[in-house]
């Protein structure tokens, strides 16, 4: 089978390719990625020499380029990861989010609709987020039937893309599946996101900036568990159906940062008290969702998926990965990264 993976040089896409390209030599994988600041080809070193892997640098907002790569690859499966993905960036500059996440998804759907006959057995798998559901209060969980209520430009753009994907199924019969997953962490995550940012700042004895009081709750899932979940839906999920993915691992941000300090101290033989003193409460994110939690009953029952990692095992693996991949870290922390840190955190601390 010819598989087009969009955004395969980003965090989750690269983990997906690293897992599946060696495991499925009978499938041909083509990574379609614009290579934005969030991409890192260093994440793909293990697969780039394999005969069933190819990279094409394509911006999915460019319909001509999308058509050309579809004509070349003739994919039977599209796994769509490509997106602008960072909430804080969407607050400071929403335009790219609207452009890539909505128009880019639309272009891919058009390319599929033009090419796939009704009986082709093809599939468009749309990778989305639980943030489309908005915020939970102290109790309850997101179900596949929960009404969409996104808070940030990022989550609103993902919500819009989910609706368009669903509309293409209902209107044109395009074979689609959608997964909405909770927060991921693990190797190769760009250090603008909470977990890698805190690991690297702790290692360098920089401040650990916690928004508000650190009481917001996220439901954390190890990235490889997310990738396996997506593959299980591709293999066993029903066409036109949505599946929530989550690890039953709700944590307050402040507790996540404490755990990271403990694991970093343990792995590096440093004083945990010194790391904990780096914590700093800073100005909150506007529209900051209080709590996310996923009910993953449907994917567990219908696709037989179960996460393999607990938060404790996954966090230790993640810290070890950042400790032993200094070159990767150095490469991503380019001038662009430093500009982002200044822009996002410059006015936050008092
Ligand atoms: P990421 O920001 O690490 O990577 C995004 C990738 O998309 C990059 O390689 C980038 O170059 C590429 N890209 C961006 N704009 C593009 C464009 N116009 N054309 C082609 N490629 C483009 O993101 P991620 O964390 O790996 O997330 C991947 C997907 O999973 C996203 O759709 C995101 O909404 C979804 N998701 C992420 C999480 C999470 O916790 N990170 C959770 C649930 C769902
Ligand atoms: P993030 O990793 O940006 O993921 P998302 O916003 O998609 O959930 O943030 C996770 C949580 O951590 C979120 O509640 C915001 C918080 N956070 C901080 O407290 N400090 C930070 O520097 C960052 C980046 C996030």
mmCIF file of N, CA and C in Angstrom, residues 12-132:
data_model
loop_
_atom_site.group_PDB
_atom_site.id
_atom_site.type_symbol
_atom_site.label_atom_id
_atom_site.label_comp_id
_atom_site.label_asym_id
_atom_site.label_seq_id
_atom_site.Cartn_x
_atom_site.Cartn_y
_atom_site.Cartn_z
ATOM 1 N N UNK A 12 4.868 13.978 16.377
ATOM 2 C CA UNK A 12 4.115 12.716 16.361
ATOM 3 C C UNK A 12 4.327 11.994 15.031
ATOM 4 N N UNK A 13 4.357 12.758 13.934
ATOM 5 C CA UNK A 13 4.557 12.140 12.619
ATOM 6 C C UNK A 13 5.876 11.388 12.552
ATOM 7 N N UNK A 14 6.929 11.952 13.118
ATOM 8 C CA UNK A 14 8.239 11.274 13.077
ATOM 9 C C UNK A 14 8.221 10.022 13.943
ATOM 10 N N UNK A 15 7.574 10.098 15.099
ATOM 11 C CA UNK A 15 7.459 8.890 15.927
ATOM 12 C C UNK A 15 6.656 7.812 15.189
ATOM 13 N N UNK A 16 5.621 8.236 14.480
ATOM 14 C CA UNK A 16 4.774 7.298 13.697
ATOM 15 C C UNK A 16 5.620 6.610 12.618
ATOM 16 N N UNK A 17 6.401 7.412 11.875
ATOM 17 C CA UNK A 17 7.223 6.830 10.810
ATOM 18 C C UNK A 17 8.307 5.921 11.385
ATOM 19 N N UNK A 18 8.915 6.339 12.498
ATOM 20 C CA UNK A 18 9.964 5.504 13.113
ATOM 21 C C UNK A 18 9.418 4.154 13.565
ATOM 22 N N UNK A 19 8.165 4.131 13.988
ATOM 23 C CA UNK A 19 7.562 2.862 14.406
ATOM 24 C C UNK A 19 7.169 2.001 13.210
ATOM 25 N N UNK A 20 6.544 2.632 12.202
ATOM 26 C CA UNK A 20 5.860 1.832 11.184
ATOM 27 C C UNK A 20 6.675 1.537 9.931
ATOM 28 N N UNK A 21 7.575 2.438 9.535
ATOM 29 C CA UNK A 21 8.318 2.195 8.283
ATOM 30 C C UNK A 21 9.141 0.902 8.381
ATOM 31 N N UNK A 22 9.908 0.692 9.471
ATOM 32 C CA UNK A 22 10.653 -0.582 9.543
ATOM 33 C C UNK A 22 9.745 -1.793 9.744
ATOM 34 N N UNK A 23 8.616 -1.588 10.437
ATOM 35 C CA UNK A 23 7.744 -2.723 10.743
ATOM 36 C C UNK A 23 6.952 -3.199 9.526
ATOM 37 N N UNK A 24 6.687 -2.291 8.584
ATOM 38 C CA UNK A 24 5.810 -2.611 7.449
ATOM 39 C C UNK A 24 6.538 -2.408 6.116
ATOM 40 N N UNK A 25 7.548 -3.239 5.837
ATOM 41 C CA UNK A 25 8.346 -3.025 4.613
ATOM 42 C C UNK A 25 7.520 -3.200 3.339
ATOM 43 N N UNK A 26 6.361 -3.847 3.440
ATOM 44 C CA UNK A 26 5.523 -4.038 2.244
ATOM 45 C C UNK A 26 4.771 -2.756 1.870
ATOM 46 N N UNK A 27 4.727 -1.775 2.779
ATOM 47 C CA UNK A 27 4.074 -0.498 2.477
ATOM 48 C C UNK A 27 5.128 0.550 2.105
ATOM 49 N N UNK A 28 4.763 1.423 1.168
ATOM 50 C CA UNK A 28 5.638 2.519 0.772
ATOM 51 C C UNK A 28 5.172 3.790 1.492
ATOM 52 N N UNK A 29 6.038 4.431 2.277
ATOM 53 C CA UNK A 29 5.647 5.618 3.042
ATOM 54 C C UNK A 29 6.246 6.874 2.402
ATOM 55 N N UNK A 30 5.415 7.872 2.172
ATOM 56 C CA UNK A 30 5.907 9.144 1.650
ATOM 57 C C UNK A 30 5.548 10.239 2.653
ATOM 58 N N UNK A 31 6.585 10.885 3.146
ATOM 59 C CA UNK A 31 6.413 11.961 4.124
ATOM 60 C C UNK A 31 6.270 13.283 3.371
ATOM 61 N N UNK A 32 5.128 13.915 3.517
ATOM 62 C CA UNK A 32 4.845 15.190 2.840
ATOM 63 C C UNK A 32 4.866 16.281 3.906
ATOM 64 N N UNK A 33 5.908 17.085 3.886
ATOM 65 C CA UNK A 33 6.095 18.042 4.986
ATOM 66 C C UNK A 33 6.683 19.334 4.444
ATOM 67 N N UNK A 34 6.213 20.447 4.958
ATOM 68 C CA UNK A 34 6.749 21.764 4.554
ATOM 69 C C UNK A 34 8.106 22.044 5.211
ATOM 70 N N UNK A 35 8.404 21.305 6.262
ATOM 71 C CA UNK A 35 9.616 21.509 7.066
ATOM 72 C C UNK A 35 9.610 22.916 7.680
ATOM 73 N N UNK A 36 8.638 23.177 8.513
ATOM 74 C CA UNK A 36 8.571 24.434 9.252
ATOM 75 C C UNK A 36 9.550 24.369 10.433
ATOM 76 N N UNK A 37 9.522 25.393 11.270
ATOM 77 C CA UNK A 37 10.384 25.416 12.463
ATOM 78 C C UNK A 37 10.196 24.154 13.319
ATOM 79 N N UNK A 38 8.972 23.553 13.264
ATOM 80 C CA UNK A 38 8.643 22.425 14.146
ATOM 81 C C UNK A 38 9.168 21.098 13.609
ATOM 82 N N UNK A 39 9.639 21.098 12.369
ATOM 83 C CA UNK A 39 10.115 19.856 11.759
ATOM 84 C C UNK A 39 11.591 19.659 12.076
ATOM 85 N N UNK A 40 12.015 18.409 12.100
ATOM 86 C CA UNK A 40 13.430 18.130 12.297
ATOM 87 C C UNK A 40 13.781 16.845 11.568
ATOM 88 N N UNK A 41 14.606 16.988 10.525
ATOM 89 C CA UNK A 41 14.957 15.789 9.760
ATOM 90 C C UNK A 41 15.839 14.850 10.576
ATOM 91 N N UNK A 42 16.469 15.386 11.618
ATOM 92 C CA UNK A 42 17.252 14.539 12.523
ATOM 93 C C UNK A 42 16.378 13.488 13.215
ATOM 94 N N UNK A 43 15.078 13.738 13.268
ATOM 95 C CA UNK A 43 14.160 12.773 13.887
ATOM 96 C C UNK A 43 13.928 11.565 12.982
ATOM 97 N N UNK A 44 14.371 11.667 11.718
ATOM 98 C CA UNK A 44 14.053 10.615 10.742
ATOM 99 C C UNK A 44 15.276 9.825 10.293
ATOM 100 N N UNK A 45 16.403 10.022 11.023
ATOM 101 C CA UNK A 45 17.649 9.365 10.607
ATOM 102 C C UNK A 45 17.502 7.852 10.511
ATOM 103 N N UNK A 46 16.707 7.265 11.399
ATOM 104 C CA UNK A 46 16.587 5.801 11.430
ATOM 105 C C UNK A 46 15.805 5.253 10.240
ATOM 106 N N UNK A 47 15.024 6.098 9.580
ATOM 107 C CA UNK A 47 14.219 5.582 8.457
ATOM 108 C C UNK A 47 14.646 6.130 7.101
ATOM 109 N N UNK A 48 15.451 7.193 7.071
ATOM 110 C CA UNK A 48 15.654 7.885 5.789
ATOM 111 C C UNK A 48 16.372 7.031 4.745
ATOM 112 N N UNK A 49 17.127 6.015 5.196
ATOM 113 C CA UNK A 49 17.822 5.152 4.224
ATOM 114 C C UNK A 49 16.981 3.937 3.830
ATOM 115 N N UNK A 50 15.851 3.746 4.449
ATOM 116 C CA UNK A 50 15.065 2.542 4.159
ATOM 117 C C UNK A 50 14.387 2.672 2.789
ATOM 118 N N UNK A 51 14.318 1.569 2.032
ATOM 119 C CA UNK A 51 13.799 1.655 0.660
ATOM 120 C C UNK A 51 12.309 1.999 0.591
ATOM 121 N N UNK A 52 11.573 1.798 1.697
ATOM 122 C CA UNK A 52 10.124 2.095 1.657
ATOM 123 C C UNK A 52 9.807 3.458 2.267
ATOM 124 N N UNK A 53 10.806 4.380 2.276
ATOM 125 C CA UNK A 53 10.564 5.730 2.809
ATOM 126 C C UNK A 53 11.039 6.789 1.810
ATOM 127 N N UNK A 54 10.245 7.833 1.651
ATOM 128 C CA UNK A 54 10.616 8.980 0.813
ATOM 129 C C UNK A 54 10.125 10.260 1.467
ATOM 130 N N UNK A 55 10.819 11.356 1.217
ATOM 131 C CA UNK A 55 10.378 12.667 1.711
ATOM 132 C C UNK A 55 10.080 13.573 0.521
ATOM 133 N N UNK A 56 8.982 14.296 0.588
ATOM 134 C CA UNK A 56 8.707 15.340 -0.394
ATOM 135 C C UNK A 56 8.398 16.617 0.375
ATOM 136 N N UNK A 57 9.168 17.670 0.064
ATOM 137 C CA UNK A 57 8.909 18.946 0.757
ATOM 138 C C UNK A 57 7.758 19.657 0.057
ATOM 139 N N UNK A 58 6.621 19.675 0.715
ATOM 140 C CA UNK A 58 5.400 20.251 0.121
ATOM 141 C C UNK A 58 4.673 21.042 1.200
ATOM 142 N N UNK A 59 4.188 22.227 0.793
ATOM 143 C CA UNK A 59 3.332 23.019 1.679
ATOM 144 C C UNK A 59 1.885 22.642 1.337
ATOM 145 N N UNK A 60 1.162 22.109 2.300
ATOM 146 C CA UNK A 60 -0.202 21.629 1.976
ATOM 147 C C UNK A 60 -1.175 22.764 1.691
ATOM 148 N N UNK A 61 -0.774 24.007 1.942
ATOM 149 C CA UNK A 61 -1.651 25.125 1.575
ATOM 150 C C UNK A 61 -1.528 25.477 0.086
ATOM 151 N N UNK A 62 -0.576 24.842 -0.600
ATOM 152 C CA UNK A 62 -0.332 25.097 -2.022
ATOM 153 C C UNK A 62 -1.001 23.970 -2.827
ATOM 154 N N UNK A 63 -2.178 24.267 -3.392
ATOM 155 C CA UNK A 63 -2.978 23.219 -4.039
ATOM 156 C C UNK A 63 -2.243 22.588 -5.219
ATOM 157 N N UNK A 64 -1.502 23.418 -5.975
ATOM 158 C CA UNK A 64 -0.771 22.850 -7.133
ATOM 159 C C UNK A 64 0.261 21.840 -6.670
ATOM 160 N N UNK A 65 0.955 22.198 -5.592
ATOM 161 C CA UNK A 65 1.989 21.284 -5.076
ATOM 162 C C UNK A 65 1.340 20.019 -4.508
ATOM 163 N N UNK A 66 0.184 20.176 -3.881
ATOM 164 C CA UNK A 66 -0.526 19.012 -3.333
ATOM 165 C C UNK A 66 -0.954 18.093 -4.489
ATOM 166 N N UNK A 67 -1.514 18.691 -5.545
ATOM 167 C CA UNK A 67 -1.920 17.887 -6.706
ATOM 168 C C UNK A 67 -0.724 17.136 -7.287
ATOM 169 N N UNK A 68 0.398 17.835 -7.394
ATOM 170 C CA UNK A 68 1.580 17.209 -8.015
ATOM 171 C C UNK A 68 2.052 16.015 -7.187
ATOM 172 N N UNK A 69 2.064 16.161 -5.883
ATOM 173 C CA UNK A 69 2.564 15.040 -5.064
ATOM 174 C C UNK A 69 1.548 13.897 -5.041
ATOM 175 N N UNK A 70 0.275 14.220 -5.124
ATOM 176 C CA UNK A 70 -0.733 13.141 -5.222
ATOM 177 C C UNK A 70 -0.590 12.390 -6.554
ATOM 178 N N UNK A 71 -0.323 13.147 -7.627
ATOM 179 C CA UNK A 71 -0.151 12.480 -8.930
ATOM 180 C C UNK A 71 1.080 11.577 -8.918
ATOM 181 N N UNK A 72 2.122 12.040 -8.234
ATOM 182 C CA UNK A 72 3.351 11.234 -8.182
ATOM 183 C C UNK A 72 3.168 9.985 -7.311
ATOM 184 N N UNK A 73 2.589 10.174 -6.129
ATOM 185 C CA UNK A 73 2.557 9.097 -5.135
ATOM 186 C C UNK A 73 1.361 8.162 -5.314
ATOM 187 N N UNK A 74 0.258 8.696 -5.759
ATOM 188 C CA UNK A 74 -1.012 7.945 -5.856
ATOM 189 C C UNK A 74 -1.326 7.190 -4.560
ATOM 190 N N UNK A 75 -1.465 7.936 -3.443
ATOM 191 C CA UNK A 75 -1.643 7.261 -2.157
ATOM 192 C C UNK A 75 -3.009 6.582 -2.052
ATOM 193 N N UNK A 76 -3.003 5.463 -1.322
ATOM 194 C CA UNK A 76 -4.274 4.777 -1.006
ATOM 195 C C UNK A 76 -4.678 5.064 0.433
ATOM 196 N N UNK A 77 -3.691 5.546 1.207
ATOM 197 C CA UNK A 77 -3.949 5.931 2.603
ATOM 198 C C UNK A 77 -3.230 7.250 2.855
ATOM 199 N N UNK A 78 -3.971 8.232 3.389
ATOM 200 C CA UNK A 78 -3.354 9.496 3.814
ATOM 201 C C UNK A 78 -3.521 9.583 5.327
ATOM 202 N N UNK A 79 -2.402 9.740 6.030
ATOM 203 C CA UNK A 79 -2.464 9.942 7.480
ATOM 204 C C UNK A 79 -2.034 11.390 7.712
ATOM 205 N N UNK A 80 -2.985 12.202 8.138
ATOM 206 C CA UNK A 80 -2.789 13.659 8.105
ATOM 207 C C UNK A 80 -2.431 14.222 9.482
ATOM 208 N N UNK A 81 -1.119 14.406 9.682
ATOM 209 C CA UNK A 81 -0.612 15.015 10.924
ATOM 210 C C UNK A 81 -0.301 16.507 10.732
ATOM 211 N N UNK A 82 0.020 16.937 9.512
ATOM 212 C CA UNK A 82 0.585 18.276 9.305
ATOM 213 C C UNK A 82 -0.332 19.346 9.878
ATOM 214 N N UNK A 83 0.241 20.194 10.706
ATOM 215 C CA UNK A 83 -0.543 21.275 11.318
ATOM 216 C C UNK A 83 0.408 22.235 12.010
ATOM 217 N N UNK A 84 -0.080 23.441 12.237
ATOM 218 C CA UNK A 84 0.525 24.301 13.250
ATOM 219 C C UNK A 84 -0.079 23.818 14.561
ATOM 220 N N UNK A 85 0.758 23.536 15.575
ATOM 221 C CA UNK A 85 0.250 22.757 16.707
ATOM 222 C C UNK A 85 0.385 23.408 18.085
ATOM 223 N N UNK A 86 0.988 24.597 18.159
ATOM 224 C CA UNK A 86 1.258 25.118 19.503
ATOM 225 C C UNK A 86 0.275 26.230 19.895
ATOM 226 N N UNK A 87 -0.467 25.998 20.963
ATOM 227 C CA UNK A 87 -1.529 26.921 21.397
ATOM 228 C C UNK A 87 -0.996 28.342 21.605
ATOM 229 N N UNK A 88 0.132 28.475 22.299
ATOM 230 C CA UNK A 88 0.648 29.828 22.580
ATOM 231 C C UNK A 88 0.996 30.570 21.292
ATOM 232 N N UNK A 89 1.557 29.848 20.308
ATOM 233 C CA UNK A 89 1.851 30.502 19.029
ATOM 234 C C UNK A 89 0.555 30.936 18.349
ATOM 235 N N UNK A 90 -0.504 30.146 18.515
ATOM 236 C CA UNK A 90 -1.773 30.499 17.860
ATOM 237 C C UNK A 90 -2.374 31.745 18.483
ATOM 238 N N UNK A 91 -2.041 31.992 19.756
ATOM 239 C CA UNK A 91 -2.554 33.188 20.434
ATOM 240 C C UNK A 91 -1.794 34.416 19.933
ATOM 241 N N UNK A 92 -0.494 34.268 19.754
ATOM 242 C CA UNK A 92 0.321 35.415 19.323
ATOM 243 C C UNK A 92 0.265 35.635 17.806
ATOM 244 N N UNK A 93 -0.126 34.614 17.043
ATOM 245 C CA UNK A 93 -0.186 34.757 15.577
ATOM 246 C C UNK A 93 -1.070 33.696 14.958
ATOM 247 N N UNK A 94 -2.379 33.933 14.924
ATOM 248 C CA UNK A 94 -3.301 32.879 14.493
ATOM 249 C C UNK A 94 -3.334 32.576 12.985
ATOM 250 N N UNK A 95 -2.835 33.484 12.149
ATOM 251 C CA UNK A 95 -3.081 33.347 10.696
ATOM 252 C C UNK A 95 -2.601 32.009 10.131
ATOM 253 N N UNK A 96 -1.368 31.624 10.480
ATOM 254 C CA UNK A 96 -0.822 30.368 9.934
ATOM 255 C C UNK A 96 -1.672 29.163 10.338
ATOM 256 N N UNK A 97 -2.300 29.280 11.496
ATOM 257 C CA UNK A 97 -3.125 28.159 11.994
ATOM 258 C C UNK A 97 -4.361 27.977 11.133
ATOM 259 N N UNK A 98 -4.959 29.126 10.770
ATOM 260 C CA UNK A 98 -6.154 29.077 9.927
ATOM 261 C C UNK A 98 -5.762 28.534 8.551
ATOM 262 N N UNK A 99 -4.647 29.050 8.074
ATOM 263 C CA UNK A 99 -4.169 28.721 6.737
ATOM 264 C C UNK A 99 -3.826 27.227 6.631
ATOM 265 N N UNK A 100 -2.925 26.773 7.481
ATOM 266 C CA UNK A 100 -2.462 25.373 7.368
ATOM 267 C C UNK A 100 -3.531 24.393 7.835
ATOM 268 N N UNK A 101 -4.094 24.647 9.011
ATOM 269 C CA UNK A 101 -4.945 23.613 9.611
ATOM 270 C C UNK A 101 -6.292 23.500 8.904
ATOM 271 N N UNK A 102 -6.807 24.638 8.414
ATOM 272 C CA UNK A 102 -8.115 24.575 7.735
ATOM 273 C C UNK A 102 -7.925 24.422 6.220
ATOM 274 N N UNK A 103 -7.249 25.404 5.600
ATOM 275 C CA UNK A 103 -7.108 25.344 4.136
ATOM 276 C C UNK A 103 -6.250 24.163 3.699
ATOM 277 N N UNK A 104 -5.205 23.875 4.478
ATOM 278 C CA UNK A 104 -4.332 22.746 4.131
ATOM 279 C C UNK A 104 -5.105 21.441 4.158
ATOM 280 N N UNK A 105 -5.918 21.257 5.185
ATOM 281 C CA UNK A 105 -6.734 20.033 5.273
ATOM 282 C C UNK A 105 -7.721 19.974 4.113
ATOM 283 N N UNK A 106 -8.328 21.118 3.818
ATOM 284 C CA UNK A 106 -9.266 21.199 2.692
ATOM 285 C C UNK A 106 -8.596 20.779 1.376
ATOM 286 N N UNK A 107 -7.370 21.269 1.159
ATOM 287 C CA UNK A 107 -6.658 20.907 -0.083
ATOM 288 C C UNK A 107 -6.443 19.402 -0.186
ATOM 289 N N UNK A 108 -6.051 18.791 0.926
ATOM 290 C CA UNK A 108 -5.813 17.345 0.901
ATOM 291 C C UNK A 108 -7.115 16.593 0.610
ATOM 292 N N UNK A 109 -8.205 17.055 1.229
ATOM 293 C CA UNK A 109 -9.498 16.396 0.998
ATOM 294 C C UNK A 109 -9.912 16.523 -0.472
ATOM 295 N N UNK A 110 -9.687 17.706 -1.037
ATOM 296 C CA UNK A 110 -10.002 17.902 -2.455
ATOM 297 C C UNK A 110 -9.184 16.962 -3.330
ATOM 298 N N UNK A 111 -7.900 16.856 -2.992
ATOM 299 C CA UNK A 111 -7.023 15.973 -3.785
ATOM 300 C C UNK A 111 -7.533 14.538 -3.715
ATOM 301 N N UNK A 112 -7.983 14.107 -2.557
ATOM 302 C CA UNK A 112 -8.514 12.736 -2.412
ATOM 303 C C UNK A 112 -9.824 12.589 -3.174
ATOM 304 N N UNK A 113 -10.701 13.575 -3.018
ATOM 305 C CA UNK A 113 -12.031 13.493 -3.648
ATOM 306 C C UNK A 113 -11.928 13.390 -5.170
ATOM 307 N N UNK A 114 -10.955 14.145 -5.723
ATOM 308 C CA UNK A 114 -10.791 14.144 -7.184
ATOM 309 C C UNK A 114 -10.289 12.797 -7.695
ATOM 310 N N UNK A 115 -9.551 12.081 -6.830
ATOM 311 C CA UNK A 115 -8.850 10.883 -7.323
ATOM 312 C C UNK A 115 -9.445 9.554 -6.912
ATOM 313 N N UNK A 116 -10.127 9.519 -5.754
ATOM 314 C CA UNK A 116 -10.518 8.210 -5.227
ATOM 315 C C UNK A 116 -11.935 7.839 -5.665
ATOM 316 N N UNK A 117 -12.061 6.795 -6.506
ATOM 317 C CA UNK A 117 -13.408 6.314 -6.818
ATOM 318 C C UNK A 117 -14.057 5.715 -5.575
ATOM 319 N N UNK A 118 -15.384 5.642 -5.559
ATOM 320 C CA UNK A 118 -16.121 5.227 -4.360
ATOM 321 C C UNK A 118 -15.668 3.861 -3.835
ATOM 322 N N UNK A 119 -15.282 2.963 -4.748
ATOM 323 C CA UNK A 119 -14.967 1.598 -4.316
ATOM 324 C C UNK A 119 -13.462 1.349 -4.202
ATOM 325 N N UNK A 120 -12.673 2.432 -4.069
ATOM 326 C CA UNK A 120 -11.211 2.262 -4.137
ATOM 327 C C UNK A 120 -10.608 1.633 -2.886
ATOM 328 N N UNK A 121 -11.356 1.618 -1.784
ATOM 329 C CA UNK A 121 -10.800 1.064 -0.546
ATOM 330 C C UNK A 121 -9.734 1.962 0.069
ATOM 331 N N UNK A 122 -9.735 3.251 -0.309
ATOM 332 C CA UNK A 122 -8.743 4.183 0.211
ATOM 333 C C UNK A 122 -9.222 4.752 1.552
ATOM 334 N N UNK A 123 -8.341 5.507 2.214
ATOM 335 C CA UNK A 123 -8.725 6.077 3.516
ATOM 336 C C UNK A 123 -7.971 7.379 3.781
ATOM 337 N N UNK A 124 -8.714 8.379 4.267
ATOM 338 C CA UNK A 124 -8.115 9.626 4.771
ATOM 339 C C UNK A 124 -8.246 9.589 6.287
ATOM 340 N N UNK A 125 -7.087 9.468 6.975
ATOM 341 C CA UNK A 125 -7.135 9.444 8.444
ATOM 342 C C UNK A 125 -6.707 10.807 8.979
ATOM 343 N N UNK A 126 -7.611 11.456 9.673
ATOM 344 C CA UNK A 126 -7.365 12.809 10.175
ATOM 345 C C UNK A 126 -6.968 12.757 11.651
ATOM 346 N N UNK A 127 -5.784 13.303 11.941
ATOM 347 C CA UNK A 127 -5.268 13.270 13.314
ATOM 348 C C UNK A 127 -5.648 14.575 14.001
ATOM 349 N N UNK A 128 -6.457 14.482 15.048
ATOM 350 C CA UNK A 128 -6.892 15.706 15.711
ATOM 351 C C UNK A 128 -6.712 15.606 17.229
ATOM 352 N N UNK A 129 -7.252 16.587 17.899
ATOM 353 C CA UNK A 129 -6.946 16.811 19.309
ATOM 354 C C UNK A 129 -8.219 16.830 20.152
ATOM 355 N N UNK A 130 -8.067 16.533 21.440
ATOM 356 C CA UNK A 130 -9.220 16.653 22.354
ATOM 357 C C UNK A 130 -9.542 18.118 22.656
ATOM 358 N N UNK A 131 -8.631 19.045 22.255
ATOM 359 C CA UNK A 131 -8.861 20.453 22.584
ATOM 360 C C UNK A 131 -10.066 21.026 21.837
ATOM 361 N N UNK A 132 -10.545 20.301 20.804
ATOM 362 C CA UNK A 132 -11.746 20.754 20.078
ATOM 363 C C UNK A 132 -12.963 20.793 21.001
#
